[in-house]
Every structure is written in C-alpha cells, then in structure tokens.
PDB file of C-alpha atoms and ligand atoms in Angstrom:
ATOM      1  CA  MET A   1       6.227-165.120  87.542  1.00 44.00           C
ATOM      2  CA  PRO A   2       8.509-162.681  85.512  1.00 48.00           C
ATOM      3  CA  GLU A   3      11.735-161.099  86.404  1.00 41.00           C
ATOM      4  CA  THR A   4      10.788-157.961  86.474  1.00 45.00           C
ATOM      5  CA  GLU A   5       7.955-158.900  89.020  1.00 49.00           C
ATOM      6  CA  LYS A   6      10.307-159.872  91.702  1.00 53.00           C
ATOM      7  CA  LEU A   7      11.222-156.359  93.321  1.00 72.00           C
ATOM      8  CA  PRO A   8      10.542-155.783  96.991  1.00 93.00           C
ATOM      9  CA  VAL A   9       7.617-156.225  98.448  1.00 98.00           C
ATOM     10  CA  ALA A  10       6.695-154.447 101.805  1.00 98.00           C
ATOM     11  CA  ILE A  11       4.571-156.401 104.266  1.00 98.00           C
ATOM     12  CA  GLY A  12       2.779-155.283 107.328  1.00 98.00           C
ATOM     13  CA  SER A  13      -0.117-156.415 109.074  1.00 98.00           C
ATOM     14  CA  ASP A  14      -1.912-156.038 112.557  1.00 98.00           C
ATOM     15  CA  HIS A  15      -2.729-158.462 114.931  1.00 98.00           C
ATOM     16  CA  GLY A  16      -6.133-159.324 112.911  1.00 98.00           C
ATOM     17  CA  GLY A  17      -3.833-159.913 110.030  1.00 98.00           C
ATOM     18  CA  PHE A  18      -0.733-161.515 111.683  1.00 98.00           C
ATOM     19  CA  GLU A  19      -1.584-164.809 110.514  1.00 98.00           C
ATOM     20  CA  LEU A  20      -2.253-164.191 106.658  1.00 98.00           C
ATOM     21  CA  LYS A  21       0.797-162.114 106.690  1.00 98.00           C
ATOM     22  CA  GLU A  22       2.892-165.198 107.860  1.00 98.00           C
ATOM     23  CA  LYS A  23       1.186-167.654 104.831  1.00 98.00           C
ATOM     24  CA  ILE A  24       1.714-164.738 102.757  1.00 98.00           C
ATOM     25  CA  LYS A  25       5.813-164.784 103.745  1.00 98.00           C
ATOM     26  CA  LYS A  26       5.600-168.201 102.980  1.00 98.00           C
ATOM     27  CA  LEU A  27       3.813-168.061  99.123  1.00 98.00           C
ATOM     28  CA  LEU A  28       6.491-165.174  98.670  1.00 97.00           C
ATOM     29  CA  GLU A  29       9.549-167.409  99.489  1.00 97.00           C
ATOM     30  CA  SER A  30       8.542-169.894  97.785  1.00 97.00           C
ATOM     31  CA  GLU A  31       7.788-167.511  94.542  1.00 93.00           C
ATOM     32  CA  GLU A  32      11.635-166.030  95.121  1.00 93.00           C
ATOM     33  CA  VAL A  33       9.829-162.890  95.751  1.00 94.00           C
ATOM     34  CA  GLU A  34      11.824-160.463  98.152  1.00 96.00           C
ATOM     35  CA  PHE A  35      10.561-158.795 100.666  1.00 97.00           C
ATOM     36  CA  ASN A  36      10.641-157.274 104.067  1.00 98.00           C
ATOM     37  CA  ASP A  37       8.682-157.508 107.259  1.00 98.00           C
ATOM     38  CA  PHE A  38       7.330-154.270 108.892  1.00 98.00           C
ATOM     39  CA  GLY A  39       5.198-156.083 111.549  1.00 98.00           C
ATOM     40  CA  CYS A  40       3.443-157.113 113.555  1.00 98.00           C
ATOM     41  CA  PHE A  41       5.415-159.836 115.108  1.00 98.00           C
ATOM     42  CA  SER A  42       2.415-161.511 117.147  1.00 97.00           C
ATOM     43  CA  GLU A  43      -0.905-161.817 117.341  1.00 96.00           C
ATOM     44  CA  GLU A  44      -0.953-159.042 120.470  1.00 98.00           C
ATOM     45  CA  SER A  45      -2.990-155.980 119.887  1.00 98.00           C
ATOM     46  CA  CYS A  46      -1.421-153.121 117.649  1.00 98.00           C
ATOM     47  CA  ASP A  47      -3.141-150.045 115.922  1.00 98.00           C
ATOM     48  CA  HIS A  48      -2.599-151.304 112.449  1.00 98.00           C
ATOM     49  CA  PRO A  49      -2.117-147.316 110.954  1.00 98.00           C
ATOM     50  CA  LEU A  50       1.376-147.341 112.407  1.00 98.00           C
ATOM     51  CA  ILE A  51       2.006-150.445 110.221  1.00 98.00           C
ATOM     52  CA  ALA A  52       0.433-148.803 107.073  1.00 98.00           C
ATOM     53  CA  LYS A  53       1.835-145.549 107.437  1.00 98.00           C
ATOM     54  CA  ASP A  54       5.585-147.729 107.631  1.00 98.00           C
ATOM     55  CA  VAL A  55       4.977-149.562 104.774  1.00 98.00           C
ATOM     56  CA  ALA A  56       3.490-147.045 102.825  1.00 98.00           C
ATOM     57  CA  GLU A  57       6.476-144.764 103.201  1.00 98.00           C
ATOM     58  CA  ALA A  58       8.201-147.623 101.895  1.00 98.00           C
ATOM     59  CA  VAL A  59       6.275-148.048  98.778  1.00 97.00           C
ATOM     60  CA  SER A  60       6.567-144.235  98.221  1.00 97.00           C
ATOM     61  CA  SER A  61       9.870-143.474  98.905  1.00 96.00           C
ATOM     62  CA  GLY A  62      10.405-146.021  96.332  1.00 94.00           C
ATOM     63  CA  ALA A  63      12.471-148.625  98.310  1.00 94.00           C
ATOM     64  CA  PHE A  64       9.618-150.795  97.731  1.00 96.00           C
ATOM     65  CA  SER A  65       8.195-151.541  94.572  1.00 95.00           C
ATOM     66  CA  ARG A  66       4.591-152.610  96.134  1.00 97.00           C
ATOM     67  CA  GLY A  67       3.065-153.271  99.296  1.00 98.00           C
ATOM     68  CA  ILE A  68       0.714-155.850 101.017  1.00 98.00           C
ATOM     69  CA  LEU A  69      -0.637-154.430 104.107  1.00 99.00           C
ATOM     70  CA  ILE A  70      -3.143-157.365 106.276  1.00 99.00           C
ATOM     71  CA  CYS A  71      -5.591-156.002 109.108  1.00 98.00           C
ATOM     72  CA  GLY A  72      -8.719-157.771 110.076  1.00 98.00           C
ATOM     73  CA  THR A  73     -11.069-156.662 107.049  1.00 98.00           C
ATOM     74  CA  GLY A  74      -8.063-154.738 104.815  1.00 98.00           C
ATOM     75  CA  ILE A  75     -10.029-151.232 105.483  1.00 98.00           C
ATOM     76  CA  GLY A  76      -8.897-149.597 107.969  1.00 98.00           C
ATOM     77  CA  MET A  77      -4.660-150.042 106.215  1.00 98.00           C
ATOM     78  CA  SER A  78      -6.372-148.787 103.429  1.00 98.00           C
ATOM     79  CA  LEU A  79      -7.680-145.602 104.445  1.00 98.00           C
ATOM     80  CA  ALA A  80      -4.394-145.414 106.539  1.00 98.00           C
ATOM     81  CA  ALA A  81      -2.039-146.284 103.449  1.00 98.00           C
ATOM     82  CA  ASN A  82      -3.735-143.598 100.939  1.00 98.00           C
ATOM     83  CA  LYS A  83      -3.039-140.663 103.143  1.00 98.00           C
ATOM     84  CA  VAL A  84       0.727-141.490 102.222  1.00 98.00           C
ATOM     85  CA  LYS A  85       1.778-139.627  98.995  1.00 98.00           C
ATOM     86  CA  GLY A  86       1.914-141.650  95.619  1.00 98.00           C
ATOM     87  CA  ILE A  87      -0.170-144.149  97.363  1.00 98.00           C
ATOM     88  CA  ARG A  88      -2.973-146.359  95.760  1.00 98.00           C
ATOM     89  CA  ALA A  89      -3.954-148.921  98.130  1.00 98.00           C
ATOM     90  CA  ALA A  90      -7.006-150.917  97.116  1.00 98.00           C
ATOM     91  CA  VAL A  91      -8.846-153.580  99.091  1.00 98.00           C
ATOM     92  CA  ALA A  92      -9.463-156.391  96.804  1.00 98.00           C
ATOM     93  CA  TYR A  93     -11.863-159.300  97.290  1.00 97.00           C
ATOM     94  CA  SER A  94     -11.674-161.854  95.127  1.00 98.00           C
ATOM     95  CA  VAL A  95      -8.699-162.741  92.453  1.00 98.00           C
ATOM     96  CA  GLU A  96     -10.657-160.938  89.821  1.00 98.00           C
ATOM     97  CA  THR A  97     -10.554-157.667  91.659  1.00 98.00           C
ATOM     98  CA  ALA A  98      -7.133-158.328  92.536  1.00 98.00           C
ATOM     99  CA  LYS A  99      -5.686-158.584  89.154  1.00 98.00           C
ATOM    100  CA  LEU A 100      -8.083-155.271  88.015  1.00 98.00           C
ATOM    101  CA  SER A 101      -6.270-153.311  90.745  1.00 98.00           C
ATOM    102  CA  ARG A 102      -3.596-153.564  89.032  1.00 98.00           C
ATOM    103  CA  GLU A 103      -4.583-153.185  85.355  1.00 98.00           C
ATOM    104  CA  HIS A 104      -7.034-150.427  85.646  1.00 98.00           C
ATOM    105  CA  ASN A 105      -6.176-148.716  88.913  1.00 98.00           C
ATOM    106  CA  ASP A 106      -2.130-149.648  89.377  1.00 98.00           C
ATOM    107  CA  SER A 107      -2.132-150.380  92.798  1.00 98.00           C
ATOM    108  CA  ASN A 108       0.709-150.236  94.526  1.00 98.00           C
ATOM    109  CA  ILE A 109      -0.474-151.439  97.458  1.00 98.00           C
ATOM    110  CA  LEU A 110      -2.389-154.857  98.129  1.00 98.00           C
ATOM    111  CA  CYS A 111      -5.169-154.666 101.393  1.00 99.00           C
ATOM    112  CA  LEU A 112      -6.710-158.020 102.841  1.00 98.00           C
ATOM    113  CA  GLY A 113      -8.782-159.029 105.748  1.00 98.00           C
ATOM    114  CA  GLY A 114      -7.250-161.378 107.375  1.00 98.00           C
ATOM    115  CA  ARG A 115     -10.045-162.269 109.377  1.00 98.00           C
ATOM    116  CA  THR A 116     -12.888-161.466 106.658  1.00 98.00           C
ATOM    117  CA  GLN A 117     -11.454-163.500 103.703  1.00 98.00           C
ATOM    118  CA  ASP A 118     -10.894-166.873 102.838  1.00 98.00           C
ATOM    119  CA  HIS A 119      -7.145-167.492 103.258  1.00 98.00           C
ATOM    120  CA  LYS A 120      -6.565-169.778 100.868  1.00 98.00           C
ATOM    121  CA  LEU A 121      -8.209-166.768  98.893  1.00 98.00           C
ATOM    122  CA  ALA A 122      -6.384-164.377  99.400  1.00 98.00           C
ATOM    123  CA  LEU A 123      -3.016-165.844  98.730  1.00 98.00           C
ATOM    124  CA  GLU A 124      -4.617-166.829  95.133  1.00 98.00           C
ATOM    125  CA  MET A 125      -5.278-162.792  95.178  1.00 98.00           C
ATOM    126  CA  VAL A 126      -1.375-162.376  95.911  1.00 98.00           C
ATOM    127  CA  LYS A 127       0.026-164.727  93.449  1.00 97.00           C
ATOM    128  CA  VAL A 128      -2.131-162.678  90.791  1.00 97.00           C
ATOM    129  CA  TRP A 129      -1.636-159.031  91.957  1.00 97.00           C
ATOM    130  CA  ILE A 130       2.154-159.416  91.818  1.00 95.00           C
ATOM    131  CA  SER A 131       2.363-160.867  88.362  1.00 94.00           C
ATOM    132  CA  THR A 132       0.212-158.248  86.848  1.00 96.00           C
ATOM    133  CA  ASN A 133       0.703-154.839  85.405  1.00 96.00           C
ATOM    134  CA  GLN A 134      -1.170-152.064  84.447  1.00 96.00           C
ATOM    135  CA  LEU A 135      -2.500-152.375  81.358  1.00 97.00           C
ATOM    136  CA  PRO A 136      -0.689-150.052  78.388  1.00 97.00           C
ATOM    137  CA  VAL A 137      -4.396-148.643  77.939  1.00 97.00           C
ATOM    138  CA  GLU A 138      -4.545-144.469  77.361  1.00 98.00           C
ATOM    139  CA  ARG A 139      -8.074-143.869  79.672  1.00 98.00           C
ATOM    140  CA  TYR A 140      -6.311-146.204  82.482  1.00 98.00           C
ATOM    141  CA  THR A 141      -3.355-144.554  82.569  1.00 98.00           C
ATOM    142  CA  ARG A 142      -4.982-141.266  82.414  1.00 98.00           C
ATOM    143  CA  ARG A 143      -7.449-142.108  84.909  1.00 98.00           C
ATOM    144  CA  THR A 144      -4.660-142.847  87.590  1.00 97.00           C
ATOM    145  CA  ARG A 145      -3.144-139.813  86.398  1.00 98.00           C
ATOM    146  CA  GLN A 146      -6.531-138.194  87.564  1.00 98.00           C
ATOM    147  CA  ILE A 147      -6.006-139.788  90.974  1.00 97.00           C
ATOM    148  CA  MET A 148      -2.982-138.759  91.557  1.00 97.00           C
ATOM    149  CA  GLU A 149      -3.631-135.226  90.450  1.00 98.00           C
ATOM    150  CA  LEU A 150      -5.717-135.220  93.627  1.00 97.00           C
ATOM    151  CA  GLU A 151      -3.116-134.937  96.139  1.00 95.00           C
ATOM    152  CA  LYS A 152      -2.373-131.986  94.559  1.00 92.00           C
TER     153      LYS A 152
HETATM  154  C1  RB5 B 201      -8.922-154.916 114.632  1.00 77.35           C
HETATM  155  O1  RB5 B 201      -9.576-155.275 116.077  1.00 77.35           O
HETATM  156  C2  RB5 B 201      -9.593-154.179 113.394  1.00 77.35           C
HETATM  157  O2  RB5 B 201     -10.323-153.167 114.011  1.00 77.35           O
HETATM  158  C3  RB5 B 201      -8.723-153.926 112.383  1.00 77.35           C
HETATM  159  O3  RB5 B 201      -7.461-155.281 112.673  1.00 77.35           O
HETATM  160  C4  RB5 B 201      -9.217-154.208 110.836  1.00 77.35           C
HETATM  161  O4  RB5 B 201      -9.887-154.751 110.665  1.00 77.35           O
HETATM  162  C5  RB5 B 201      -9.364-152.046 110.876  1.00 77.35           C
HETATM  163  O5  RB5 B 201      -9.880-152.066 110.190  1.00 77.35           O
END
C-alpha cells in the first residue's frame, strides 16, 4: 500500500455490521493502516445513524482521511453519512464498484453490508478502496465538484 494511503481511517458499524467491522479492523492492522473504531462494540442492537454521524463528522473535519461504515446492507449508513457536509459515501457491491467509487467519484466513505455481502469479497473491496485514488481526469474531478456544489 502506498505511504500516502496509510492515513487514518475512521471505522464504524451497527450491530448488523459488527462482525464484518472486526474482520476489517484485522485487515487494516495487517496492512499497517491507522484507524479509530467509533463503535459499536458488540452485537447488541443500536442505531446506525448515530454511528454514521460520528464517522462522517470525523472525516468531514479532516481528522481522518477516509471512513468505512458497515450496517446490515450499507444503505442506512450511506443515507445518514451523506447528510454530513463534505461526505461522499458510496455503497459498493464489488471490487470494481469499490475501485470506481474512488477513481471516478472520490468517495471518502465506503459503506458495506455485513449481512448482504460475502465477507471475503468485502475485505478485497476494502483493500482496493484504500489504495485507490481519484484519477486526475478533468471530467471526473469536475463531476465531483458538481456533486459537492449541491451542498450549497
Ligand atoms: C438493522 O437491523 C438494519 O436495518 C441496519 O443494519 C441497516 O441494514 C440499515 O440500513
């Protein structure tokens, strides 16, 4: 993994994503990627929007370069995270979509479904997502800018 990508990652899940979150943490450790776990810390039922808020604000503030959010489907997490200014949270469902969400969309949060995705595949997606940057192509950066202008 390139040195520039070893920036701190904020990670969080609800109960539906807890098991996959623990696996992703192990992967980040083995890849020597610094991270902070924003919870949850057990499989006890909890509310995904609250965790999404904490992770999204951590990324939006600049304290963390990227975030990873996992719930049952990834959908609730993405809906909540995208309400926070500066966030481009993408639900990816394959290695290709995880990669393209960086290359074309400059996603800064990856949302995964702990109950709907194969965990081995999800780990591959994280690996690729972490080590991919937006392509320096004018039409991609222009479109990302246009998305961010929707916040105004
Ligand atoms: C929790 O049961 C489930 O609704 C949640 O994890 C998530 O999938 C919501 O989008």
